[in-house]
XYZ file of C-alpha atoms in Angstrom:
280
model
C -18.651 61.559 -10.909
C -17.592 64.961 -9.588
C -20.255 67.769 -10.559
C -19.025 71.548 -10.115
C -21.267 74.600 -11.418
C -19.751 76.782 -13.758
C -20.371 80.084 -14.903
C -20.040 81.199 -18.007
C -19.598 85.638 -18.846
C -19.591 87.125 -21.633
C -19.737 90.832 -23.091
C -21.609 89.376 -25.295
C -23.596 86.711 -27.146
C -21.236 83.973 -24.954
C -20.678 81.817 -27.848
C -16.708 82.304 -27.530
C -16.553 82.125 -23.930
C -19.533 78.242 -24.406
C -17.408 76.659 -27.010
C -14.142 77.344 -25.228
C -15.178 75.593 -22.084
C -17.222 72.876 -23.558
C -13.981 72.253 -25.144
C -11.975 72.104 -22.472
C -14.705 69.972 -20.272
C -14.534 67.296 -23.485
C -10.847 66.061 -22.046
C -12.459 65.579 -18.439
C -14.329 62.531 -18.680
C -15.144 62.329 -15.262
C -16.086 65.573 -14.499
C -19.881 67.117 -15.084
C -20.246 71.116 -15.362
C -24.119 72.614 -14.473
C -23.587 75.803 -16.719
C -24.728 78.661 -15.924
C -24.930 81.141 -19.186
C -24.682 84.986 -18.327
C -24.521 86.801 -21.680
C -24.383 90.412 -22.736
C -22.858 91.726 -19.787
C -22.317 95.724 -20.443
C -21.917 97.312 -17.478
C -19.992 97.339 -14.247
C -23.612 97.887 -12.800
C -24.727 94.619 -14.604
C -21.433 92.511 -13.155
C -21.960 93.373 -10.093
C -25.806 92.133 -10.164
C -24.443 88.825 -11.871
C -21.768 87.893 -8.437
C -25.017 88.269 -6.398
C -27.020 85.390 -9.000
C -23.262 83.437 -9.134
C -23.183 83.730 -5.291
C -26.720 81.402 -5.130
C -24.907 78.210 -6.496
C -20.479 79.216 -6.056
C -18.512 77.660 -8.501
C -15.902 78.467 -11.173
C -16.464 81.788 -13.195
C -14.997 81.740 -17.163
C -15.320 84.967 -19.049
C -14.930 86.637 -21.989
C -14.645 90.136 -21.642
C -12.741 92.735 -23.868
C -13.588 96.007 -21.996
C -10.560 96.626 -19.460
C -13.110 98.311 -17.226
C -15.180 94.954 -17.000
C -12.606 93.057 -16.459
C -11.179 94.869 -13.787
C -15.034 94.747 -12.109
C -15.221 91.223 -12.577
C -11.344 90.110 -11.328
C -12.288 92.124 -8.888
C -15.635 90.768 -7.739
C -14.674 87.154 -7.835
C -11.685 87.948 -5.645
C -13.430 89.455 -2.856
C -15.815 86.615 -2.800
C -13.506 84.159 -3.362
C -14.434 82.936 -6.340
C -12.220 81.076 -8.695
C -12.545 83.027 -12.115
C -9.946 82.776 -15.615
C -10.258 85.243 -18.373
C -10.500 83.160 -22.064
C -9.413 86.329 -24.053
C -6.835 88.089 -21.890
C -3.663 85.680 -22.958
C -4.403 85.669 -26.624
C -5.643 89.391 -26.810
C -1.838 90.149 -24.855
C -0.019 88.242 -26.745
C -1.296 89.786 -30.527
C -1.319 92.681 -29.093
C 2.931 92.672 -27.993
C 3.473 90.908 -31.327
C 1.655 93.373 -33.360
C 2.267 96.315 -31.235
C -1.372 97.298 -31.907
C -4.004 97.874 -29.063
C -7.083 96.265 -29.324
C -10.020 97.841 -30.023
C -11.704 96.250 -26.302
C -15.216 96.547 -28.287
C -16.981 93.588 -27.007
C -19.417 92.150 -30.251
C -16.934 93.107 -33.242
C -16.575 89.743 -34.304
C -21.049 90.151 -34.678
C -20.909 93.220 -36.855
C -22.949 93.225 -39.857
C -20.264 93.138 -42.232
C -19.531 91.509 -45.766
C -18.947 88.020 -43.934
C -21.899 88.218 -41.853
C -24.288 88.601 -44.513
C -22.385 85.917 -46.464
C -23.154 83.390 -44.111
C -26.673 84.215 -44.284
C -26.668 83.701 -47.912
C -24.416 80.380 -47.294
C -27.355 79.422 -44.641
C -30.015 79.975 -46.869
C -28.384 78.433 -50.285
C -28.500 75.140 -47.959
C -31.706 74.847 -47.566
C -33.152 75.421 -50.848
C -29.982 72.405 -51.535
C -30.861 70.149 -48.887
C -31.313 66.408 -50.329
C -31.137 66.904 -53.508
C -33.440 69.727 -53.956
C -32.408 72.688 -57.234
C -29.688 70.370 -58.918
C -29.866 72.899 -61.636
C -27.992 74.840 -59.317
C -25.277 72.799 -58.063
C -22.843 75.116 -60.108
C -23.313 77.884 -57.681
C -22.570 75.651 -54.941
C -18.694 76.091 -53.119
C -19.280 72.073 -52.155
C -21.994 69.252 -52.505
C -21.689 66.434 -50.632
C -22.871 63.290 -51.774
C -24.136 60.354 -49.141
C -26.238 57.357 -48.205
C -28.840 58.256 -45.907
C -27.690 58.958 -42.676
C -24.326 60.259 -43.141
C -24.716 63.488 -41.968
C -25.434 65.392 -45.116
C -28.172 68.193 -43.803
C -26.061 69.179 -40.257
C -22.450 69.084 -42.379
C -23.725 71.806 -44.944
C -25.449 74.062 -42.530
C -22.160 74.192 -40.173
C -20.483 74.729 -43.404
C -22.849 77.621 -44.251
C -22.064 79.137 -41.348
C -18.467 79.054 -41.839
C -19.436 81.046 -45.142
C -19.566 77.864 -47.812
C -22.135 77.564 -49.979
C -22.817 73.563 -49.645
C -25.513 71.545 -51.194
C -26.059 68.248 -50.722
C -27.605 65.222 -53.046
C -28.688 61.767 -51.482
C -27.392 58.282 -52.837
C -30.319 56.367 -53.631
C -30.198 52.648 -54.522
C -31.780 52.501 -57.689
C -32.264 56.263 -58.346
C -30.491 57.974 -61.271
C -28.550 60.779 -59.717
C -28.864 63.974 -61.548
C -26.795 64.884 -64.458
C -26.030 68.216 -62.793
C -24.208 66.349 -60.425
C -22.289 63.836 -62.616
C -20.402 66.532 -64.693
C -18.953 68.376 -61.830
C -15.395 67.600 -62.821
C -12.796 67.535 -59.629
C -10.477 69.194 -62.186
C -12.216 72.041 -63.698
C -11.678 75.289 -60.839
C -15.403 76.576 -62.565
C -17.609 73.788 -60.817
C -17.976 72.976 -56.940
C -15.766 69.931 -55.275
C -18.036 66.991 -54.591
C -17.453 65.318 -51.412
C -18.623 61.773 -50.641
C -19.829 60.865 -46.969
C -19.763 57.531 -45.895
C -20.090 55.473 -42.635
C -18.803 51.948 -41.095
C -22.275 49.545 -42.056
C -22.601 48.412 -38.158
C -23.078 52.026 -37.638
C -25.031 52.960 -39.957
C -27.335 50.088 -39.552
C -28.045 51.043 -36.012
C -28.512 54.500 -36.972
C -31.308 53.536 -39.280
C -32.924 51.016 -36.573
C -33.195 53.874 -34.331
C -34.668 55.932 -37.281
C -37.375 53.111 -37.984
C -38.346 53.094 -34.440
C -38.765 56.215 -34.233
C -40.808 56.857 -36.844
C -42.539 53.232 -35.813
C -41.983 52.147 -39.441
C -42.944 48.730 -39.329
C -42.452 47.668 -42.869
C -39.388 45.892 -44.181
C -37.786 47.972 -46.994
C -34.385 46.633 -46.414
C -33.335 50.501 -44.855
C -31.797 48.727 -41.909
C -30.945 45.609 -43.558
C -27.002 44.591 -43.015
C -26.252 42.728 -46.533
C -28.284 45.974 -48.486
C -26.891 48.919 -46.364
C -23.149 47.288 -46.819
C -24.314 47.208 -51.249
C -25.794 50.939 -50.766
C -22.409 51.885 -49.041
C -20.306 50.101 -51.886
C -22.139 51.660 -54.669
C -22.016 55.197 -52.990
C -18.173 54.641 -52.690
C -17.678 53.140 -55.782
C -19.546 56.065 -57.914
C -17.405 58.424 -55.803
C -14.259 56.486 -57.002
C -15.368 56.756 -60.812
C -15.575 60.422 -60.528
C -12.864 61.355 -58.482
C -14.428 62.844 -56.048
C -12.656 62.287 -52.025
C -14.573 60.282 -49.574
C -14.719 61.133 -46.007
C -15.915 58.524 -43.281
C -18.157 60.463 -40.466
C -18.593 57.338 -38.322
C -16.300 58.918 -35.326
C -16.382 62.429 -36.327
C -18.479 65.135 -35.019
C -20.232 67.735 -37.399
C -17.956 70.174 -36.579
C -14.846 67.320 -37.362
C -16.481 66.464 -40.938
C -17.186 70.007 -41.883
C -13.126 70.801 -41.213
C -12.631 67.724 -43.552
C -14.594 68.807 -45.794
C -12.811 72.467 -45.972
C -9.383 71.051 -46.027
C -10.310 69.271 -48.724
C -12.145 72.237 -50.571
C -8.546 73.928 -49.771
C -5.686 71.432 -50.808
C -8.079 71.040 -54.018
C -7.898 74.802 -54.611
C -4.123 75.020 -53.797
C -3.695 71.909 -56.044
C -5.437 73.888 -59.176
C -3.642 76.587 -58.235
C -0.122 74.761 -58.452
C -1.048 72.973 -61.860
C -1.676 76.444 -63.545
C-alpha cells in the first residue's frame, strides 16, 4: 500500500480544506495519506514558517485559502521548493465569481461568523441532547424530525449531524415490549404542524454483530436475547411494521455512513414539505 504525507492549509479552522481531501482519498483504496493539519494560517509571515515544518516530511500540500495575498505566498513557496500543492477554493471561488460578476469578499472564516445560522445550530445541538433516546417526549412537537429505531441504528450520531446542519432532531428508541409514548404516536405525516418521524432500521446479520460487539464490550455476560438472531429479526419487524401503520418512511443505515443517513433523512424532511406544499 502506497503511503504519501499530505498537508493540509487552511486560513482557517481547516474543516473545508479536511473534508475535501478525505473525500477525495475515499475513491483511492490503495492509497494511505499521514495528514498533516496546519490551520489558521493568517499571515504571509506564518506560511512561510509552515514550508519550513512541511519541508521535515515533503509531500503534497492542499489548501484553502481565500486571501489573494496568501495564496500568492503559498503558490509561491511550494514552487520554489518543489512541492506539489492544489488550491480547493480557487476553481469554485472563479467560477461564481465570472458567473455572478461579483468579487469575493477573500475574508477567510465568513462561513464561522456568529450569525442567525450559527447560533441555530447551537440550539439544534443542544435540543438533541435533552431528545436523545427518548428523553422530553412532551416535546417532540418542537422537534423538525424524530427518528424512531431499534437499538443500534444510529439514532444519537444521525440527530447530532442533523443538529449541526440546523435540524432540530429528537430521537425515541423501539423497545420490545415498551409502550412508546403517546407524544410520539399522534405525530401525523400529514399535518405540516408536527415533526416528520423517520424510522431507522438495519439488515439483522448486522445488527446482530453490532450488538455482540456491544455485549463484549461492556462484558455483559447475561443472556437477554439483545444479540439473539430469531428476537433481533421480531424487534426489527415490529419497529418496521409500527412505522408502516403510521406512515412514517423507513430508512435502512446498514451501508450508509452518518453523514449518508442524515442526507436521507433531510430529503425526506424536504420532498415531505414540498409534498404539503403541493396538496395546499
Amino acid at each position: 500500500m502506497a503511503t504519501f504525507h499530505l498537508h493540509l492549509v487552511s486560513d482557517s479552522t481547516g474543516e473545508t480544506v479536511e473534508h475535501i481531501a478525505r473525500a477525495t482519498l475515499a475513491q483511492f483504496e490503495s492509497v494511505t495519506a499521514i495528514e498533516h493539519q496546519w490551520p489558521m494560517m493568517r499571515s504571509v509571515g506564518q506560511v512561510e514558517q509552515v514550508i519550513q515544518n512541511i519541508l521535515e516530511n515533503p509531500g503534497v500540500v492542499m489548501y484553502t485559502m481565500v486571501n489573494e495575498e496568501m495564496r500568492q505566498a503559498i503558490q509561491a513557496a511550494c514552487r520554489r521548493h518543489r512541492l506539489p500543492c492544489i488550491s480547493l477554493l480557487d476553481p469554485v471561488i472563479s467560477f461564481l465569481g465570472n458567473y455572478l460578476g461579483v468579487k469575493s469578499k477573500g475574508q477567510p472564516g465568513r462561513q464561522h461568523n456568529l450569525d442567525d445560522e450559527y447560533f441555530e445550530r447551537i440550539d439544534a445541538m443542544q435540543f438533541a441532547l435533552i431528545h436523545d433516546d427518548g428523553q422530553a417526549p412532551w416535546d417532540l412537537e418542537a422537534s423538525d424530525v424524530v427518528l424512531v429505531g431499534v437499538s443500534r441504528t444510529s439514532k444519537t450520531p444521525t440527530c447530532i449531524y442533523l443538529a449541526n446542519r440546523g435540524l432540530k432532531a429528537a430521537n425515541v428508541p423501539f423497545v420490545p415490549d415498551v409502550v412508546m409514548p403517546q407524544e410520539l404516536l399522534k405525530l401525523d405525516p400529514n399535518n405540516p404542524d408536527y415533526p416528520l418521524v423517520v424510522g431507522l432500521t438495519k439488515d439483522i446479520d448486522s445488527l446482530v454483530q453490532i450488538r455482540k460487539s456491544r455485549l463484549r464490550h461492556l462484558s455483559d455476560k447475561e443472556d437477554t436475547g439483545y444479540a439473539d438472531m430469531d428476537k433481533v429479526k421480531e424487534e426489527v419487524v415490529a419497529c418496521r411494521r409500527l412505522c408502516a401503520e403510521h406512515g412514517w418512511p423507513v430508512i435502512n443505515v446498514s451501508r450508509r455512513s452518518i453523514e449518508e443517513t442524515a442526507a436521507a433523512v433531510i430529503k425526506h424532511v424536504e420532498m415531505r414539505k414540498t409534498r404539503l406544499q403541493e396538496k395546499n
